[in-house]
Amino acid sequence: MNMHAIPQRTSAETALIDAFGERLSLLPGDGEIMVRRDEAIERLKAGLPTKRVESWHYTDLRRLLTAVPQYDGSAKAEVLSPILEGSAVLPVLNGVAATNKLPTLDGVTIQPLAEKLADGSFAAAALDLYGNDDAVGALNTAFVADGYFVDIAAGTELATPLELQNVQAGGQTHVRFPVRIGKGARVTVLERQAGEGTALASSVSQLLVGDDAEVLWLIEQEQADTATHLAQFKASLGKNAKLTLFVMNTGGKLVRQEIIVDAAGEGSVFTLRGVNLLAGDTHTDVTMVLDHSVPHTTSTEVVRYVITDKAQGVFQGRINVAQKAQKTDAKMACNTLLLSDDGEFSVKPELEIFADDVQCGHGATVTEINHDHLFYLMARGVDEKTARGLLVKAFVAEVIEELEDEALVDALEARIETWFATHG
Amino acid sequence: MPAVQETIDQVRKIDVDQYKYGFETEIEMDKAPKGLNEDIIRLISAKKDEPEWMLEWRLGAFRRWMTLEEPKWARVQYPEIDFQDIHYYAAPKSTPGPTSLDEVDPELLRTYEKLGIPLREQEILAGVQKPAASELEEANDNVYKSGRVAVDAVFDSVSVVTTFKKELAQAGVIFCSISEAIREHPELVKKYLGSVVPTTDNYYATLNSAVFTDGSFVFVPKGVRCPMELSTYFRINEKGTGQFERTLIIAEEGSYVSYLEGCTAPQRDENQLHAAVVELIALDDAEIKYSTVQNWYPGDAEGKGGIYNFVTKRGDCRGDRSKISWTQVETGSAITWKYPSCILRGDDSQGEFYSIAVSNGYQQIDSGTKMIHLGKNTTSRVISKGIAAGFSQNTYRGQISAHRKATNARNFTNCDSLLIGDQCGAHTVPYIEAKNSTAQFEHEATTSKISEDQKFYVMQRGIPEEEAIALIVNGFVKDVIQELPMEFAVEAQKLIGISLEGSVG
C-alpha cells in the first residue's frame, strides 16, 4: 500500500474502485460509517499490497487477485444443513442475512448487520482498520453490507452451537459478524464459509470475549475452488477468558485468513488449532498476529498443512509480548507435509518480545511422509497408497482430536475423508 | 580532544562501559577530503595504483548506488546517515607498501600490541595468552602444533602488514591485501570479485564496491590444506572515517582454509560507518571456515557514538561436496546489520552458521543468515544464540529456502534468545520456504530469561551474581563457542563476560 510504488492500477484494483462507485448508494449506514468507508476505499485506491509489504510477503495480493467478479443480485444461495445437527443456524445467503429463518435463543440477541448499520446503533469504530497494511479490513469496511450482530448475555450457557453460515453463489459478498460474549458465558460458534461460483468474498468476525467467558470458535472454510476468500478473525480477551479457535481450510482458489488476537485480560488463554488441506492450483495463507499485552497470559498454536498438486501454503505467525506482559507463556508450532514437487510452502514464525520473564517458543517443520513409518505399514501388507493415506490422515487427525466434543470431531473427520476421497 | 576524554571519563565513572579497546592511536594520517563523488573514487583507485578495469568497476557500482535507496526493513533505528560527511579514504602516512615489519610505524605496531594481535611471528609461536585453567592444557597443545596464525592487519583504509607470507607462498597459498591482489593477481580478482555479491546486490554492498579501500585476499590452490590459520584484524582509528573493506576468499578443488576476522575501534561520541563485503567461493570438495569476533565500539551507556556495521557476507558453495561454515561472535557496534549466507549450489554441499549476538546498552542487532538450497542433497545447519541486556534490541532474521530442483535439501535451525532485564527486546523473524517435497526443514526458537533456580544454584556456591550470569550465559552459547578456533574461543568467552558487565542490578 505504497502510493509511490504503484504506477498503474491493475484491472482488479480498477474493478474494486468502480464497484464502490456503483454500490455506494446501496450500502447501509451514514455519518461516521460513511467516513470509515471512504477512508477504506482510499486505502484500496493506493493499491493492493504487494510482496514488498511485509505482512503480505508471501501473498502478493496485487499480483494474485487477477479478476474481481461483478455483484450478482440474482444469484441465489441455499441454506446448508449444519455441521452439527441441532445447531442454531444464522444464514447469510450471497451476502444478505436471511432473516426469515432466524432462531430464537435465551440470552442471545441477534440482529442483521444491515439493520444495525442503517439505524445508527453500530459503533463505527469497530470498522477501523488494523495497522497500515490491512487490505482485508479495508476491502470489508468499504463494502460491508450485511452479516449478523450477536450479543450473548453474561452467564449464558448455550446448549446448542451457533452456526454462522456465509454461503456464496458467485459475485461479490462482504459480510461481518460482530459478536459480544458476556462475562462468564460459555458458547460454541461454528463459522462456516462455503459456496459455489466465481466469488470474491470478504468476511470479518470480531469478538469481544468477556471476563471468565469460554468460547470455542470453529472456522470451516470450504469455498469453491474458483473463489477468492479474504477473511479476518479479530478477538480481544477479557480477564481469565478462554478462547479456542479452530480453523479448517479445505477450499478456495485464493485464501487469506487473518487471525488477530489480543490477550488483553490477565489470566486469559488463547488456543489456536489449524488444519489446512490444499490441492489444485490454489493459494492459502493463514496469518496470525497475537498480542500478549498484560501479565500472566497463555497461548498455544498448532497449525498443520497438507499440500498436494500445485498448491501454495503460507503460514505467518507473530507473537508480540509487550514489556509489561511478564509471565507470558506462548508456544507455536507449524508442521507441514509437502506431498508434491510442484507444491510450495512458506512459513514465517515471528517472536517479538519486550518482557524478560517469559517462556516463548516456536517450531516449524516442513517434510514429506516419514519413510520409516511408510515402511512399517507396508511391511504389514498395506499397499503404498493406503499407507500414505493413513499417515496423512493421522497427521491431521492428531490436531482434530484435541477438540473434546466428539460429535464435532466426527463431523470434521468426515469432511477430511471427503477431501481425501477427491484429492488423496 | 577534551570532549572525547570527558565522555570517556563519564562513562568510566558510571562503570557501565567496559570497552577496553577504546584508545586512539596518534599517527599522521593521509586522508581524502570528506564526501563521495567520482573524483574521490578516482582518487582511491589512483592511491591504490589500480588498473583501469578496476576503476571502471568502481565507477559502475557508484553510478548504480546513486539510483538506490537505503533499505529500511531491518529492525534498527538510527538517524539518517550523511554519506557526504565521511572520509572515504584514510591511510597512516608511513605506509607505501612496507616490505617487512621493521618498516612499519612503531606506533602502529604498539596499537596492535595493545589489541593483542599476534603480529610478530615469535609472539604467535608462543601461542595464545596462557589461560590459567588446566583444562585448557590439552587444547593448548593443539594450538602449539597447528596454531600459528598469519595476520593481515587493516588500519582504517589500508592494509599495513601481512605476516607469514613466505611460508604461505611455499604452500601455494596467496594471502595478501586486496589492493595488492588487484595489482599482482588481476586475473584471479577479475574472475571472482563480485561473482558472489554482485555490485548491484544491495545498497551497502554497492557502496562498498565503489569505495572499498582494502581488505584481504586469499587464494588456496587445488588440493592444498592451508598450513595455518589466516587472520585479519580491522581497526577504525581516524575520526570521521568510514571503513569499507572487501574480502575475497577462493578455495580451489579439495582445498581447506580457516580464516579469522577481528574488529575494534576507538571510543568516539560520533557514529562511524563500517560497510564491508566478504565473498567466499568454495569449489568441488573445498572447505572454508570463516570466523568473526566483532567488537567494534558499541557506543557509551547513553547510546552515544558507536559503529554502524552494515555488512554483506556471502559464501558460494559452487562446487560439489563443498562446505562453508560461518561462525560469528557479535558483541560490538551500535548497529549490526549482517546476514552471512550460503548459496548451496553444488550437489552435496554444506552450509553452516553459528552465531552469538550479545547486545547491551542501546545496541541494536539485526542479524542472521540465509541458506539457499539449489543443488541436490544439500544440508545446512543454523545455530543462533542471542543475548539481550540493558536497553538493547536483538533480532534474529534468517531465511531458509529450497528451490524446485534441490532434492533432499535438509536444514536444521535453532535460535534461542536470552533476555537479561525488562527494558530490552529479543525478536525472531525466520523465513522458511520449501518448493520441493523432499526438502526437510526443522526450525525451533525459544526466548526466556535466566531462571532464578539456575542463578541460585550457582550463587549458593559462593559465586557473585555477575559471574554467575556470565557462567550461565557461557553455557547457553557453548554450542557456538565450540565451533570457534581455540584462539578465538578464549577471547570470545571473555568478551561476552565483558559485554554483559553492568547488565545486572
mmCIF file of C-alpha atoms in Angstrom, chain A residues 20 29-42 124 127-128 141:
data_model
loop_
_atom_site.group_PDB
_atom_site.id
_atom_site.type_symbol
_atom_site.label_atom_id
_atom_site.label_comp_id
_atom_site.label_asym_id
_atom_site.label_seq_id
_atom_site.Cartn_x
_atom_site.Cartn_y
_atom_site.Cartn_z
ATOM 1 C CA PHE A 20 -17.528 1.192 -4.886
ATOM 2 C CA GLY A 29 -25.069 3.401 7.210
ATOM 3 C CA ASP A 30 -24.103 7.025 7.004
ATOM 4 C CA GLY A 31 -22.205 9.619 9.044
ATOM 5 C CA GLU A 32 -19.230 8.047 10.815
ATOM 6 C CA ILE A 33 -19.737 4.771 8.985
ATOM 7 C CA MET A 34 -19.554 6.531 5.635
ATOM 8 C CA VAL A 35 -16.364 8.283 6.750
ATOM 9 C CA ARG A 36 -14.838 4.864 7.529
ATOM 10 C CA ARG A 37 -15.919 3.523 4.149
ATOM 11 C CA ASP A 38 -14.341 6.472 2.368
ATOM 12 C CA GLU A 39 -11.086 6.049 4.259
ATOM 13 C CA ALA A 40 -11.067 2.379 3.401
ATOM 14 C CA ILE A 41 -11.571 2.915 -0.311
ATOM 15 C CA GLU A 42 -8.781 5.487 -0.261
ATOM 16 C CA ALA A 124 -18.375 2.893 13.709
ATOM 17 C CA LEU A 127 -14.816 -0.632 11.314
ATOM 18 C CA ASP A 128 -11.388 0.880 11.967
ATOM 19 C CA THR A 141 -15.049 -1.880 5.665
#
